[in-house]
mmCIF file of C-alpha atoms in Angstrom:
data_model
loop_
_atom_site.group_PDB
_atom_site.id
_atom_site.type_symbol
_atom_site.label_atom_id
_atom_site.label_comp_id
_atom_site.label_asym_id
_atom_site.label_seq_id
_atom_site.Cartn_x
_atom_site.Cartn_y
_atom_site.Cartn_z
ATOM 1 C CA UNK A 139 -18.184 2.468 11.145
ATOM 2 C CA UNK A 140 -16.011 0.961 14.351
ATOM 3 C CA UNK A 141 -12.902 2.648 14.986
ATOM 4 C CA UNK A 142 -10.381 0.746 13.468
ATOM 5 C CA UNK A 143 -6.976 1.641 11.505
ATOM 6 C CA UNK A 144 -9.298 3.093 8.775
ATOM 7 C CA UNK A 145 -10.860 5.251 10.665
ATOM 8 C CA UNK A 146 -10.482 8.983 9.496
ATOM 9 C CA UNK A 147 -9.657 10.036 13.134
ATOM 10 C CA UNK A 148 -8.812 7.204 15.232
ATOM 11 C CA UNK A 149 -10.329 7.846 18.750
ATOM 12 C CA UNK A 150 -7.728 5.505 20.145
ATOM 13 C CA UNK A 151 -5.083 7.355 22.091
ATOM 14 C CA UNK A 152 -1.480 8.113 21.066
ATOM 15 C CA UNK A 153 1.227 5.985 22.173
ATOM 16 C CA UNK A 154 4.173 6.604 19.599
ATOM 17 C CA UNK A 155 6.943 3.987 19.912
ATOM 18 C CA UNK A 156 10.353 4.583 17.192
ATOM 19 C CA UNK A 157 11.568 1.009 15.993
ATOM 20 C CA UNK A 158 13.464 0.128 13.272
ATOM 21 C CA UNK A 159 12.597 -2.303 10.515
ATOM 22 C CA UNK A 160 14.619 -3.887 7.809
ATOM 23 C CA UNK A 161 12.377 -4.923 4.633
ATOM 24 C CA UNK A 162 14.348 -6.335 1.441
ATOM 25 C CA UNK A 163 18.075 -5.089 2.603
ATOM 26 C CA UNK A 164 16.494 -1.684 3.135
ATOM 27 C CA UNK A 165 16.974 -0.612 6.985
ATOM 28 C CA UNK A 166 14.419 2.081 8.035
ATOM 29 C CA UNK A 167 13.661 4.007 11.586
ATOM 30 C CA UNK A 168 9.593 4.381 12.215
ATOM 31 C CA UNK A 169 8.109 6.276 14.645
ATOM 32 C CA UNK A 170 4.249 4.531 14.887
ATOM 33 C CA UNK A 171 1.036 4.840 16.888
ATOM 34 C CA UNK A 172 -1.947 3.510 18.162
ATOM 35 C CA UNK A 173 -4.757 3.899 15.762
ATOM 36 C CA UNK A 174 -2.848 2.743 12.514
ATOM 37 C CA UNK A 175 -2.584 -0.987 10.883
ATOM 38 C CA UNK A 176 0.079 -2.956 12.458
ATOM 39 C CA UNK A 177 1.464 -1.037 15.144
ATOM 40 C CA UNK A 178 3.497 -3.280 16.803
ATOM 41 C CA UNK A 179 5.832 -3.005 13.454
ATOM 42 C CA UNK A 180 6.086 -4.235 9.905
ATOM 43 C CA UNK A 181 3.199 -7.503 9.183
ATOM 44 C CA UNK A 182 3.998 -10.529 7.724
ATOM 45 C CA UNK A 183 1.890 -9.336 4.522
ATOM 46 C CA UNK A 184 3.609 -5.781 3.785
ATOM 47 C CA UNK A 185 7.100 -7.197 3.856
ATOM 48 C CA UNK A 186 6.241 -9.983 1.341
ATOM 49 C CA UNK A 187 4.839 -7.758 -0.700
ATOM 50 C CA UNK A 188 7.759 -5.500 -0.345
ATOM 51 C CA UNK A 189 10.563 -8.144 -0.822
ATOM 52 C CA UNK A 190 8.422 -9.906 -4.458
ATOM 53 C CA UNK A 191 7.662 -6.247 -6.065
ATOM 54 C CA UNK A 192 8.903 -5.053 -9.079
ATOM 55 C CA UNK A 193 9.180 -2.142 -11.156
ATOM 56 C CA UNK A 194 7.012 -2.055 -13.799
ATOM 57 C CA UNK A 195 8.219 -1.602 -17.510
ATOM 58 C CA UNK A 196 6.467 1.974 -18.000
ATOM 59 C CA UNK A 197 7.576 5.332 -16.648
ATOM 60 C CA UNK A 198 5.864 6.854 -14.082
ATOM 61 C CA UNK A 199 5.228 7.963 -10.257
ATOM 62 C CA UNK A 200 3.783 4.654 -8.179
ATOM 63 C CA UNK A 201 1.081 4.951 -5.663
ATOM 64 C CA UNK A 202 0.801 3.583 -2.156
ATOM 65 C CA UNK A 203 -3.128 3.137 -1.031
ATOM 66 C CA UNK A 204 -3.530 2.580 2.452
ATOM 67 C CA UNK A 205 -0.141 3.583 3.295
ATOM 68 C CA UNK A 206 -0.450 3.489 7.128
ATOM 69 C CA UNK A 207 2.945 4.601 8.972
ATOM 70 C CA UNK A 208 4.628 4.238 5.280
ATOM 71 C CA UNK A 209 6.927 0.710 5.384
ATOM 72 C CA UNK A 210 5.518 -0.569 1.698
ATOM 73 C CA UNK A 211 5.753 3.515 0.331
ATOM 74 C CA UNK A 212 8.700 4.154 2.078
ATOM 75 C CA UNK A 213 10.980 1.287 1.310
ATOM 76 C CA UNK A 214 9.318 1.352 -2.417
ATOM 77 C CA UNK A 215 10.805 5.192 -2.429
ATOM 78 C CA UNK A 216 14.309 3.610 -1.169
ATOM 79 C CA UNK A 217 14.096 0.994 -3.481
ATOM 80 C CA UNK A 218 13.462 2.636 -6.722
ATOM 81 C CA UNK A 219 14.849 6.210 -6.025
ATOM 82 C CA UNK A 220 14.204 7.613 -10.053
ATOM 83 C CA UNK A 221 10.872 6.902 -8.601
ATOM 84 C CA UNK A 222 8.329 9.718 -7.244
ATOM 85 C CA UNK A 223 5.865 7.133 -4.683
ATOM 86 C CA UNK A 224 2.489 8.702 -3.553
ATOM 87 C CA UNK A 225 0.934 7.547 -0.465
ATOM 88 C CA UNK A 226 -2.208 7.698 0.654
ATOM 89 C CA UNK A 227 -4.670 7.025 3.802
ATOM 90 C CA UNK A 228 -7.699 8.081 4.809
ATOM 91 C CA UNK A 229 -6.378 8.193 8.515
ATOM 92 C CA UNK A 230 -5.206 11.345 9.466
ATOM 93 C CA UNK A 231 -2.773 9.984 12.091
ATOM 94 C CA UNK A 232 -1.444 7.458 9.575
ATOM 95 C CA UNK A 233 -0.509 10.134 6.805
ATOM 96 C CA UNK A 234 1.090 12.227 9.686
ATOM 97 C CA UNK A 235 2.985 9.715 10.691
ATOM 98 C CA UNK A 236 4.575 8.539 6.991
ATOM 99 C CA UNK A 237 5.050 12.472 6.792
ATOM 100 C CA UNK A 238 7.207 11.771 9.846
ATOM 101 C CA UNK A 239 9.249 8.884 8.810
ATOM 102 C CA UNK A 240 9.806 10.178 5.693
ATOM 103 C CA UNK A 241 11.653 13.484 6.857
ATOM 104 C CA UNK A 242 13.770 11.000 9.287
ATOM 105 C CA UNK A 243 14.520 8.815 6.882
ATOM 106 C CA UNK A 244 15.529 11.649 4.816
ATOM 107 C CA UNK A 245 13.373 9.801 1.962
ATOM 108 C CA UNK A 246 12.464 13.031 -0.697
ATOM 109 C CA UNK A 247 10.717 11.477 -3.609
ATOM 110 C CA UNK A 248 7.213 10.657 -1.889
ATOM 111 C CA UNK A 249 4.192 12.813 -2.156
ATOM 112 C CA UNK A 250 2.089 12.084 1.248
ATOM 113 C CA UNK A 251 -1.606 13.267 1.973
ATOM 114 C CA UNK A 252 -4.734 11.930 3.146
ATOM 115 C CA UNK A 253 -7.598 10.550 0.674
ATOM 116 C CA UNK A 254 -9.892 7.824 0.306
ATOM 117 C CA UNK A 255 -8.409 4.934 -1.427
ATOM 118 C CA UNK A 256 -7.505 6.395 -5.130
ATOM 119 C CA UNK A 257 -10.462 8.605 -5.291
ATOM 120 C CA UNK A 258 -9.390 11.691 -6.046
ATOM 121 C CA UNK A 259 -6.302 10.447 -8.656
ATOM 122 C CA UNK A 260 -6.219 10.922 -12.298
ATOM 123 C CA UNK A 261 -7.074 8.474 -14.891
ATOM 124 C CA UNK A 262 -3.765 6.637 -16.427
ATOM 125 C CA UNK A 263 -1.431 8.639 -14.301
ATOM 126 C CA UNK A 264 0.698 5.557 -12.334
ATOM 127 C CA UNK A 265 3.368 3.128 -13.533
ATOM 128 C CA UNK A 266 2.158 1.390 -10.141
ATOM 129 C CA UNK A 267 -0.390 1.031 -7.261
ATOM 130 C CA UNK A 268 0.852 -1.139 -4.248
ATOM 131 C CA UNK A 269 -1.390 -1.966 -1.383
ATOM 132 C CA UNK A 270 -2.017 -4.342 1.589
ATOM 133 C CA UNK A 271 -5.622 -3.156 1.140
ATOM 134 C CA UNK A 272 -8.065 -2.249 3.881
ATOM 135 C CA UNK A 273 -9.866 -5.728 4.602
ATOM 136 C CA UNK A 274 -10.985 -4.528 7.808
ATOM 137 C CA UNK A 275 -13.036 -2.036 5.504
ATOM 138 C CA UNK A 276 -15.063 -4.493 3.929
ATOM 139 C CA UNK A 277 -15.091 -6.441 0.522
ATOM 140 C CA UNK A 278 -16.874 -3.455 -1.458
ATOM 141 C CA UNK A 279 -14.340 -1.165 -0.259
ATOM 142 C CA UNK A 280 -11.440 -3.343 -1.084
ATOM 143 C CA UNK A 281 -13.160 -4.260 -4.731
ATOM 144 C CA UNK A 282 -13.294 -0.173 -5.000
ATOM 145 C CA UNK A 283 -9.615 0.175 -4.525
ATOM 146 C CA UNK A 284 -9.041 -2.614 -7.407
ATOM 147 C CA UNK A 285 -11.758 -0.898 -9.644
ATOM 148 C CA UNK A 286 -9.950 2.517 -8.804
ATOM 149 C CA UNK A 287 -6.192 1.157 -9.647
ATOM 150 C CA UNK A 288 -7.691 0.205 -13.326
ATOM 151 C CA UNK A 289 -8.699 3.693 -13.929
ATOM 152 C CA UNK A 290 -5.502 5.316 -12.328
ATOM 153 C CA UNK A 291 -2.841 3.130 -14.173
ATOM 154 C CA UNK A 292 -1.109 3.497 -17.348
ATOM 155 C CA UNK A 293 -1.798 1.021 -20.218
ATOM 156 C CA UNK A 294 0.956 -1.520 -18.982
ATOM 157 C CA UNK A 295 1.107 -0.381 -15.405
ATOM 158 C CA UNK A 296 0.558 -2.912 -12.371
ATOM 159 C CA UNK A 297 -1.280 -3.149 -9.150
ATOM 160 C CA UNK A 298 0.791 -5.250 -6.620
ATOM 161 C CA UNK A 299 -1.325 -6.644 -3.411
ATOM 162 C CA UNK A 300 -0.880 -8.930 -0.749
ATOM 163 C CA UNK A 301 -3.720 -10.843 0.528
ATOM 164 C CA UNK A 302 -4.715 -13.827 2.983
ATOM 165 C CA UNK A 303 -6.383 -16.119 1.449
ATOM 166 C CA UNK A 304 -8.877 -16.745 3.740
ATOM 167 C CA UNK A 305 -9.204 -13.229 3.573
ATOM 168 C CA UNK A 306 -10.303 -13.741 0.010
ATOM 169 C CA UNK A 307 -7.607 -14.412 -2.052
ATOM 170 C CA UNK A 308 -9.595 -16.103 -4.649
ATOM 171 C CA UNK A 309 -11.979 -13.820 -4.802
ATOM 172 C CA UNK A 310 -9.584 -11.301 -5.138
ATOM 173 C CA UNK A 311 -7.806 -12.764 -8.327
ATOM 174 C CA UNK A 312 -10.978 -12.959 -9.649
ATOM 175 C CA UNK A 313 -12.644 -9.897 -9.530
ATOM 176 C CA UNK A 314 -8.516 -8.871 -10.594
ATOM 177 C CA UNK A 315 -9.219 -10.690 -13.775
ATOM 178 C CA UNK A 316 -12.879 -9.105 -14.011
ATOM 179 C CA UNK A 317 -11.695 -5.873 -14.320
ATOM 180 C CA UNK A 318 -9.250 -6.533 -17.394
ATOM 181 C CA UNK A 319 -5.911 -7.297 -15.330
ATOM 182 C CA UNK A 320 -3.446 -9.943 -16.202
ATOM 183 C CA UNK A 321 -3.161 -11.545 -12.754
ATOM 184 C CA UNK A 322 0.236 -13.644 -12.041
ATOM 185 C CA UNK A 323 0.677 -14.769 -8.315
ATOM 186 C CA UNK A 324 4.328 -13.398 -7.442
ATOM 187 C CA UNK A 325 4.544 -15.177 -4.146
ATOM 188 C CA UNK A 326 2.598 -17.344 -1.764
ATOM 189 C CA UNK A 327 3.834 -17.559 1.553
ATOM 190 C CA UNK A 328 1.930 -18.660 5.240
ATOM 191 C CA UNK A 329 -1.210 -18.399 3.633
ATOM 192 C CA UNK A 330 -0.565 -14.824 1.925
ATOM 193 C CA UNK A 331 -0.787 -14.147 -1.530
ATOM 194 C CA UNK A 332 0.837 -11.541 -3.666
ATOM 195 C CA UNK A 333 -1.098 -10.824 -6.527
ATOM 196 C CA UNK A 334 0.143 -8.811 -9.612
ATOM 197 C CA UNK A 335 -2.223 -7.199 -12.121
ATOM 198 C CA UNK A 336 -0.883 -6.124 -15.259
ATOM 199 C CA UNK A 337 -3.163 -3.826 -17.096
ATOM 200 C CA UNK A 338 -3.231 -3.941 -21.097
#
């Protein structure tokens, strides 16, 4: 694989930059890096996903996939503070740096560590999975996170994703509605889709 943001150790070297970034009324300070997804601050994607999500009707932790520096899991954390958010990334630089931002931010209820996708969660154990998923990874990696986020959510919990769409946004509804989700499109926006699977 190329080095790219989901690289396990990006060979790219460190240039840290702090900037702040205000998603949804929330105002956060970041410290990010070469080597992780949008360094230059928060994409267009993450904050629509951020400013359209919702919490879901069941109880339970949510879980971040592909976290990166931590905007969607952070603000998520701020947002819905009864909330415990997990965040996840199989780049080592990007979970270091959400470990980061989280202690400046002085944001408690997240659980950060590095993992593949959902691969190592428990079956029905999230009221919530949120990603702007890897599409630099490839379509059978980014089906794998949707196939994953089935097994990992509660009857009645919901994946939220943003997605281009000619990234594969149809596609991605589809293989959504595959799966057994209830898909409703939240927002559309430049091109960018936020999807919302509600599993039954």
């Amino acid at each position: 694989m190329s080095d790219h943001y989901y690289s396990k150790k990006p060979s790219a070297g460190s240039r840290r930059v702090r900037m702040e970034e205000e998603i949804r009324g929330v105002e956060l300070v970041y410290t990010v890096d070469e080597g992780v997804f949008s360094k230059r601050g928060v994409d267009f994607g993450s904050r629509l996903l951020v400013e359209n999500l919702q919490e879901p009707e069941v109880a339970g932790p949510f879980i971040d996939a592909g976290c990166g520096w931590g905007p969607i899991g952070l603000t998520a954390a701020h947002l819905f503070p009864e909330r415990t958010v997990h965040m996840v990334d199989v780049n080592e630089r990007a979970v270091e740096l959400s470990r980061e931002n989280a202690e400046m931010n002085k944001i408690r209820n997240v659980k950060i560590y590095d993992q593949d996708l959902l691969a190592g969660e428990k079956e029905e154990s999230f009221a919530a999975v949120i990603s702007n998923p890897p599409i630099r990874a490839g379509k059978e990696t980014v089906f794998r996170l949707y196939e994953q986020a089935w097994k990992v959510l509660k009857p009645g919990g919901e994946l939220t994703v943003v997605i281009q769409k000619k990234q594969g946004a149809p596609s991605t509804k589809k293989k959504l509605e595959e799966i057994g989700f209830t898909v409703e499109t939240k927002a559309k926006a430049k091109g960018y889709f936020i999807f919302c699977g509600k599993k039954h």
